[in-house]
Structure formats: structure tokens, C-alpha cells
């Protein structure tokens, strides 16, 4: 007969398990990092440490993700943990702090173990948009002078909500707020965004190698996977993608707090143009994705141009989408 477990016993065991799992993920990201292990996770810092970090570099990263099926070979937290790991590495390299990941976004694949908080095509978002708005307000009130929202979950509506919110809050707060999916910073190395396919799986093989099991994949088609065959993934490809994204995020973290009004306006203008293009896509089934059809080719240098503050070239590229 199974022994009855008392409530206090159960809670203690559950808490210990959660702490161990959280510690393991944090340790993996830290040990895999090519830069110093300086603590940049906001929730692990004391007030004095936060103030010192803000004084040195008043930039804060906000990773975004969700719980979603990512094939039989990946964990369901791919979007969230990859975004967080990239932000941590960028903060250690370029300065700034990393806020805890927001789990829960717009849409998700129609597969098991997927938590959908807002409908797939809901560009108005009754949950994520107001949450991000308030986060930005609080971050600015606390003294941060630049905000980078990096979303690892990037359905069409999710991307629009994140970028549009960033543009609007840049205007409201008069500080730069960037909202972008991570793949947009690495289009020029062949990572055009996918779902549990070559790109995301390669990233996870580099960032969290113990979480990927390619042996679980059979012959295609692979359930709930979109993009290049994940069997072609490699940790080396993941390293290249990671280094490209982290380098550009680090540059932005260093420079964004010091942008003058003119630079801020140029930045807002280019990002607003991208939002407008995405929103003006022709009607019809799947119309939200229309503006992404040529993004890998047309916006190939977006990440490089963003880091170099070449906003006019970004706007010119947007016009060709």
C-alpha cells in the first residue's frame, strides 16, 4: 500500500525539486558562457548590487517566452530558456541586468503541452501587451535608461505586439525600448526563425546540450516542427548563432542608454516603419505572415544595421518587404 504523504512533506519535496531544477538550468547557462560569470539576473541581486550595475550600465533585458511543444526532441521551455540565456550572456558582455523571463505569450502551435495565453492572431493582446507596458514603466521608474525585450516565442502576432509595444513605450518614456525576436539579429548567418527545427535546436544544443535528444526524431515529417530538418542541427551552428546575437545585443546594451534625442527618434522611426509594414499586410488567410515572406533576404542585415545605428538603411529595407 502506498504511504500517505502529508501536505507539508509534499510541499517540502516539491520546493526542493523546483530549486534543484532551477539551479541546474542556471548552472548550465553559466558554465557554457564564454564570458565572465558576473551575476546579472535581477532576482539574485541585493539593492546595492542593482544600484552599482545601473550606475555602470543602466540597461535592462526582458526575455520573453512561453510553454510550447517543440518536437519530441526538445523541451517545452525552448522559447523562454534560450531568450534568457542569450540575454544573460549579452549582459555579462556588454553590461546591464536581466529581468526574470515572462512566460506566456500570444498563440502557440496546436500540439500537446502548449499553453496559449492569447489567441494566435490577436494583435491587440489583452494580456501580454498591458503586462509589457507596465513592466517598461516600472523599469524606467527604477532608473533604467534602456530596455531590450527579446522574445524567443515569435508567432506573427507575438512579434507585432512586442515590437509595437516597444515603439510606443519608447515614445511615452523617452528612452529606447527595443522589442525583437532573437532570430532577427542573426538573419545574416542563416537563422531566419523556425519552430523546433535546425535553428532553435542548434541554439539549444549549444546553450543547453543536455536538453536535446535528436535520437527521438524519426523520419520527417516531424510532429510540430516547422523549418529545416532538425536532424541537421549542431552545437557548432548554435554557437555561431549565439555569438552573433550576443555580440549585437551587447553592443546595444552599451550604447542605447547614451542615445541623444535625435538618435532615439531615428530608432523609433525605423522600428515604427517595420510595425506598420507588418500591420498593413494584405487581408486573407494567414495574412499576418505576409510581411515575413522575404524577411530573410530583404532584412538580412537588420541585426548588423541595428547595432551600428544605421536606422535609415533599416527603414529602406522595410519598404521592400
Short mmCIF file of C-alpha atoms in Angstrom, two decimals:
data_model
loop_
_atom_site.label_atom_id
_atom_site.label_comp_id
_atom_site.label_asym_id
_atom_site.label_seq_id
_atom_site.Cartn_x
_atom_site.Cartn_y
_atom_site.Cartn_z
CA UNK A 1 0.00 0.00 0.00
CA UNK A 2 1.33 3.46 -0.89
CA UNK A 3 2.27 5.62 2.08
CA UNK A 4 0.16 8.73 2.54
CA UNK A 5 2.21 11.88 2.05
CA UNK A 6 1.38 14.76 4.32
CA UNK A 7 0.86 18.21 2.79
CA UNK A 8 3.94 19.74 4.46
CA UNK A 9 6.07 16.79 3.32
CA UNK A 10 4.78 17.16 -0.25
CA UNK A 11 5.37 20.90 -0.34
CA UNK A 12 8.88 20.48 1.00
CA UNK A 13 9.74 17.86 -1.62
CA UNK A 14 8.20 19.93 -4.42
CA UNK A 15 10.05 23.06 -3.35
CA UNK A 16 13.36 21.22 -3.16
CA UNK A 17 12.82 19.73 -6.62
CA UNK A 18 11.98 23.15 -8.09
CA UNK A 19 15.06 24.73 -6.54
CA UNK A 20 17.30 21.94 -7.81
CA UNK A 21 15.91 22.17 -11.34
CA UNK A 22 16.21 25.96 -11.41
CA UNK A 23 19.77 25.75 -10.10
CA UNK A 24 20.70 23.16 -12.72
CA UNK A 25 19.44 25.29 -15.60
CA UNK A 26 21.17 28.37 -14.23
CA UNK A 27 24.40 26.43 -13.77
CA UNK A 28 24.31 25.08 -17.33
CA UNK A 29 23.90 28.54 -18.84
CA UNK A 30 26.63 29.93 -16.61
CA UNK A 31 29.11 27.15 -17.29
CA UNK A 32 28.51 27.31 -21.04
CA UNK A 33 29.06 31.07 -21.12
CA UNK A 34 32.23 32.25 -22.87
CA UNK A 35 32.36 35.40 -20.72
CA UNK A 36 32.69 36.11 -17.02
CA UNK A 37 30.21 34.65 -14.56
CA UNK A 38 29.19 38.04 -13.16
CA UNK A 39 25.71 37.77 -11.67
CA UNK A 40 23.33 39.76 -13.88
CA UNK A 41 20.00 38.11 -13.01
CA UNK A 42 17.95 40.79 -11.28
CA UNK A 43 16.18 38.42 -8.91
CA UNK A 44 19.51 37.24 -7.44
CA UNK A 45 20.85 40.72 -6.63
CA UNK A 46 20.72 42.84 -3.49
CA UNK A 47 19.72 46.53 -3.71
CA UNK A 48 23.31 47.82 -3.57
CA UNK A 49 24.37 45.45 -6.36
CA UNK A 50 21.48 46.61 -8.54
CA UNK A 51 22.39 50.25 -7.97
CA UNK A 52 26.04 49.62 -8.86
CA UNK A 53 25.02 47.80 -12.05
CA UNK A 54 22.62 50.61 -13.01
CA UNK A 55 25.34 53.18 -12.44
CA UNK A 56 27.73 51.28 -14.69
CA UNK A 57 25.20 50.42 -17.42
CA UNK A 58 21.51 51.36 -16.97
CA UNK A 59 20.22 48.78 -19.47
CA UNK A 60 17.79 46.01 -18.61
CA UNK A 61 16.94 42.94 -20.67
CA UNK A 62 13.47 41.40 -20.58
CA UNK A 63 13.38 37.85 -22.00
CA UNK A 64 10.01 36.63 -23.27
CA UNK A 65 8.83 33.10 -23.96
CA UNK A 66 6.13 30.55 -23.32
CA UNK A 67 5.48 26.88 -22.68
CA UNK A 68 5.05 25.22 -26.06
CA UNK A 69 5.61 21.94 -27.88
CA UNK A 70 8.98 21.96 -29.66
CA UNK A 71 9.04 18.49 -31.14
CA UNK A 72 9.76 15.21 -29.39
CA UNK A 73 13.46 16.08 -29.25
CA UNK A 74 13.26 19.40 -27.36
CA UNK A 75 11.97 20.61 -24.01
CA UNK A 76 8.76 22.67 -23.94
CA UNK A 77 10.53 25.72 -22.50
CA UNK A 78 12.78 26.31 -25.52
CA UNK A 79 11.48 29.80 -26.30
CA UNK A 80 11.89 31.00 -22.74
CA UNK A 81 15.21 29.49 -21.71
CA UNK A 82 17.04 30.36 -24.95
CA UNK A 83 15.92 34.00 -24.72
CA UNK A 84 17.03 34.18 -21.09
CA UNK A 85 20.41 32.55 -21.79
CA UNK A 86 21.10 34.95 -24.67
CA UNK A 87 20.21 37.94 -22.50
CA UNK A 88 22.43 36.75 -19.64
CA UNK A 89 25.40 36.34 -21.97
CA UNK A 90 24.79 39.74 -23.55
CA UNK A 91 24.52 41.46 -20.17
CA UNK A 92 27.75 39.86 -18.99
CA UNK A 93 29.49 41.01 -22.13
CA UNK A 94 28.03 44.47 -22.65
CA UNK A 95 26.64 45.41 -19.26
CA UNK A 96 23.15 45.66 -17.86
CA UNK A 97 20.87 43.35 -15.91
CA UNK A 98 18.36 40.66 -16.87
CA UNK A 99 14.80 40.64 -15.56
CA UNK A 100 13.10 37.26 -14.93
CA UNK A 101 11.59 35.73 -18.05
CA UNK A 102 7.93 36.37 -18.80
CA UNK A 103 6.35 33.00 -19.57
CA UNK A 104 3.19 33.27 -21.65
CA UNK A 105 2.61 34.95 -24.96
CA UNK A 106 0.38 35.22 -27.98
CA UNK A 107 -0.54 31.98 -29.72
CA UNK A 108 1.23 28.65 -29.94
CA UNK A 109 1.24 25.51 -32.04
CA UNK A 110 -1.76 23.19 -31.87
CA UNK A 111 0.14 20.46 -30.07
CA UNK A 112 0.17 18.95 -26.56
CA UNK A 113 1.75 20.74 -23.60
CA UNK A 114 1.28 24.18 -25.16
CA UNK A 115 -0.12 26.99 -23.01
CA UNK A 116 -1.88 29.66 -25.10
CA UNK A 117 -2.48 32.88 -23.14
CA UNK A 118 -3.78 34.99 -26.05
CA UNK A 119 -5.26 33.72 -29.36
CA UNK A 120 -2.77 33.22 -32.20
CA UNK A 121 -3.88 36.16 -34.34
CA UNK A 122 -4.72 38.57 -31.53
CA UNK A 123 -2.52 41.57 -32.30
CA UNK A 124 -4.35 43.56 -29.63
CA UNK A 125 -3.42 41.12 -26.83
CA UNK A 126 -5.47 41.57 -23.67
CA UNK A 127 -2.73 40.01 -21.51
CA UNK A 128 0.79 40.42 -22.88
CA UNK A 129 0.58 44.00 -24.15
CA UNK A 130 -0.55 45.65 -20.87
CA UNK A 131 1.88 43.48 -18.91
CA UNK A 132 4.83 44.64 -21.04
CA UNK A 133 3.67 48.25 -20.87
CA UNK A 134 3.65 48.19 -17.07
CA UNK A 135 7.00 46.39 -16.93
CA UNK A 136 8.54 49.13 -19.08
CA UNK A 137 7.07 51.85 -16.89
CA UNK A 138 8.41 50.21 -13.73
CA UNK A 139 11.84 49.64 -15.23
CA UNK A 140 12.10 53.30 -16.26
CA UNK A 141 10.82 54.43 -12.85
CA UNK A 142 13.51 52.30 -11.20
CA UNK A 143 16.25 54.09 -13.11
CA UNK A 144 16.92 52.02 -16.22
CA UNK A 145 17.58 54.14 -19.31
CA UNK A 146 17.31 51.44 -21.99
CA UNK A 147 15.13 48.33 -22.26
CA UNK A 148 15.67 45.34 -24.55
CA UNK A 149 12.74 42.91 -24.82
CA UNK A 150 13.97 39.74 -26.51
CA UNK A 151 11.24 37.29 -27.44
CA UNK A 152 12.13 33.67 -28.05
CA UNK A 153 8.49 32.96 -28.95
CA UNK A 154 7.70 34.52 -32.30
CA UNK A 155 4.40 33.80 -33.91
CA UNK A 156 3.38 36.70 -36.17
CA UNK A 157 1.09 38.37 -33.64
CA UNK A 158 3.61 37.93 -30.82
CA UNK A 159 6.26 39.75 -32.85
CA UNK A 160 3.89 42.58 -33.71
CA UNK A 161 2.71 43.00 -30.11
CA UNK A 162 6.26 43.06 -28.72
CA UNK A 163 7.68 45.47 -31.31
CA UNK A 164 4.65 47.78 -31.33
CA UNK A 165 4.69 47.98 -27.54
CA UNK A 166 8.40 48.79 -27.62
CA UNK A 167 7.89 51.58 -30.16
CA UNK A 168 5.03 53.09 -28.18
CA UNK A 169 6.85 52.90 -24.86
CA UNK A 170 9.96 54.47 -26.42
CA UNK A 171 7.80 57.48 -27.20
CA UNK A 172 5.99 57.54 -23.86
CA UNK A 173 9.08 57.09 -21.68
CA UNK A 174 11.53 58.98 -23.92
CA UNK A 175 14.08 56.16 -23.59
CA UNK A 176 14.96 53.48 -26.16
CA UNK A 177 12.91 50.31 -25.86
CA UNK A 178 13.72 47.55 -28.35
CA UNK A 179 11.33 44.64 -28.86
CA UNK A 180 12.50 41.91 -31.23
CA UNK A 181 12.68 38.14 -31.71
CA UNK A 182 16.21 36.81 -31.38
CA UNK A 183 16.39 35.46 -34.93
CA UNK A 184 16.13 38.99 -36.39
CA UNK A 185 19.60 39.66 -35.01
CA UNK A 186 21.11 36.69 -36.87
CA UNK A 187 19.43 36.66 -40.28
CA UNK A 188 22.81 37.16 -41.96
CA UNK A 189 24.14 33.85 -40.61
CA UNK A 190 21.17 31.90 -41.97
CA UNK A 191 18.91 31.86 -38.92
CA UNK A 192 15.58 33.08 -40.26
CA UNK A 193 13.41 31.82 -37.42
CA UNK A 194 11.83 28.38 -37.23
CA UNK A 195 9.94 26.18 -34.82
CA UNK A 196 11.89 23.34 -33.21
CA UNK A 197 13.82 22.96 -36.45
CA UNK A 198 17.51 23.48 -37.33
CA UNK A 199 17.86 26.97 -35.84
CA UNK A 200 16.18 26.59 -32.47
CA UNK A 201 17.53 23.08 -31.98
CA UNK A 202 21.08 24.18 -32.79
CA UNK A 203 20.77 27.02 -30.28
CA UNK A 204 19.64 24.59 -27.60
CA UNK A 205 22.42 22.13 -28.45
CA UNK A 206 24.89 24.93 -27.71
CA UNK A 207 23.15 26.63 -24.78
CA UNK A 208 21.65 23.59 -23.02
CA UNK A 209 23.08 20.45 -24.67
CA UNK A 210 21.55 18.05 -22.14
CA UNK A 211 18.03 19.11 -23.13
CA UNK A 212 18.21 17.96 -26.77
CA UNK A 213 17.78 14.34 -27.87
CA UNK A 214 17.95 14.01 -31.65
CA UNK A 215 17.66 10.22 -31.36
CA UNK A 216 13.96 10.70 -30.63
CA UNK A 217 13.41 12.02 -34.16
CA UNK A 218 12.28 9.57 -36.79
CA UNK A 219 11.82 10.27 -40.47
CA UNK A 220 10.05 13.50 -41.50
CA UNK A 221 7.52 14.95 -41.28
CA UNK A 222 8.31 15.71 -37.64
CA UNK A 223 5.33 16.48 -35.41
CA UNK A 224 5.01 20.18 -34.56
CA UNK A 225 8.24 21.18 -36.31
CA UNK A 226 8.48 23.97 -38.87
CA UNK A 227 11.60 24.70 -40.89
CA UNK A 228 14.83 22.98 -41.89
CA UNK A 229 15.19 19.37 -40.74
CA UNK A 230 16.25 19.40 -37.06
CA UNK A 231 18.41 16.33 -37.71
CA UNK A 232 20.84 18.73 -39.41
CA UNK A 233 21.25 20.74 -36.19
CA UNK A 234 24.61 21.06 -34.48
CA UNK A 235 26.12 22.70 -31.42
CA UNK A 236 28.61 24.43 -33.70
CA UNK A 237 25.81 26.07 -35.69
CA UNK A 238 24.24 27.04 -32.38
CA UNK A 239 27.49 28.61 -31.25
CA UNK A 240 27.67 30.80 -34.38
CA UNK A 241 24.07 31.93 -33.97
CA UNK A 242 24.60 32.60 -30.27
CA UNK A 243 27.79 34.60 -30.73
CA UNK A 244 26.19 36.71 -33.47
CA UNK A 245 23.12 37.55 -31.38
CA UNK A 246 25.04 38.12 -28.15
CA UNK A 247 27.60 40.40 -29.78
CA UNK A 248 24.88 42.65 -31.21
CA UNK A 249 22.84 42.68 -28.03
CA UNK A 250 25.95 43.58 -26.03
CA UNK A 251 26.69 46.50 -28.36
CA UNK A 252 23.12 47.74 -27.99
CA UNK A 253 23.27 47.37 -24.21
CA UNK A 254 26.40 49.53 -24.11
CA UNK A 255 25.16 52.23 -26.45
CA UNK A 256 21.40 52.61 -26.05
CA UNK A 257 21.42 54.42 -22.67
CA UNK A 258 23.58 57.17 -24.19
CA UNK A 259 21.50 57.86 -27.29
CA UNK A 260 20.60 61.51 -27.71
CA UNK A 261 17.12 62.65 -28.71
CA UNK A 262 17.89 62.64 -32.43
CA UNK A 263 19.25 59.08 -32.35
CA UNK A 264 16.25 57.93 -30.34
CA UNK A 265 13.87 59.46 -32.87
CA UNK A 266 15.71 57.80 -35.77
CA UNK A 267 15.50 54.46 -33.97
CA UNK A 268 11.78 54.86 -33.25
CA UNK A 269 11.11 55.88 -36.84
CA UNK A 270 12.74 52.74 -38.28
CA UNK A 271 11.07 50.37 -35.81
CA UNK A 272 7.68 52.02 -36.34
CA UNK A 273 8.09 51.51 -40.09
CA UNK A 274 8.59 47.78 -39.54
CA UNK A 275 5.47 47.57 -37.36
CA UNK A 276 3.44 49.49 -39.94
CA UNK A 277 4.59 47.16 -42.73
CA UNK A 278 3.60 44.10 -40.71
CA UNK A 279 0.20 45.56 -39.87
CA UNK A 280 -0.54 46.62 -43.45
CA UNK A 281 -0.17 43.12 -44.89
CA UNK A 282 -2.99 42.20 -47.33
CA UNK A 283 -6.09 40.55 -45.96
CA UNK A 284 -6.90 36.88 -46.24
CA UNK A 285 -5.98 33.66 -44.51
CA UNK A 286 -2.61 33.81 -42.79
CA UNK A 287 -2.22 37.48 -43.72
CA UNK A 288 -0.25 38.30 -40.59
CA UNK A 289 2.68 36.38 -42.05
CA UNK A 290 2.68 38.21 -45.40
CA UNK A 291 5.32 40.74 -44.35
CA UNK A 292 7.69 37.91 -43.35
CA UNK A 293 7.78 36.13 -46.72
CA UNK A 294 11.03 37.75 -47.82
CA UNK A 295 12.41 38.80 -44.46
CA UNK A 296 15.47 36.55 -44.60
CA UNK A 297 16.60 38.18 -47.83
CA UNK A 298 15.32 41.75 -47.55
CA UNK A 299 16.12 42.29 -43.86
CA UNK A 300 19.28 40.18 -43.89
CA UNK A 301 21.44 42.92 -42.35
CA UNK A 302 18.91 44.14 -39.78
CA UNK A 303 20.93 42.95 -36.79
CA UNK A 304 24.16 44.49 -38.05
CA UNK A 305 22.46 47.76 -39.01
CA UNK A 306 20.67 47.97 -35.66
CA UNK A 307 23.92 47.53 -33.72
CA UNK A 308 25.61 50.12 -35.94
CA UNK A 309 22.66 52.53 -35.54
CA UNK A 310 22.15 52.63 -39.31
CA UNK A 311 18.42 53.14 -38.94
CA UNK A 312 17.90 54.73 -42.36
CA UNK A 313 19.06 51.53 -44.07
CA UNK A 314 16.68 49.51 -41.92
CA UNK A 315 13.80 51.74 -42.97
CA UNK A 316 14.81 51.45 -46.63
CA UNK A 317 14.83 47.65 -46.33
CA UNK A 318 11.41 47.65 -44.67
CA UNK A 319 9.97 49.43 -47.70
CA UNK A 320 10.96 46.42 -49.84
CA UNK A 321 9.12 43.82 -47.76
#
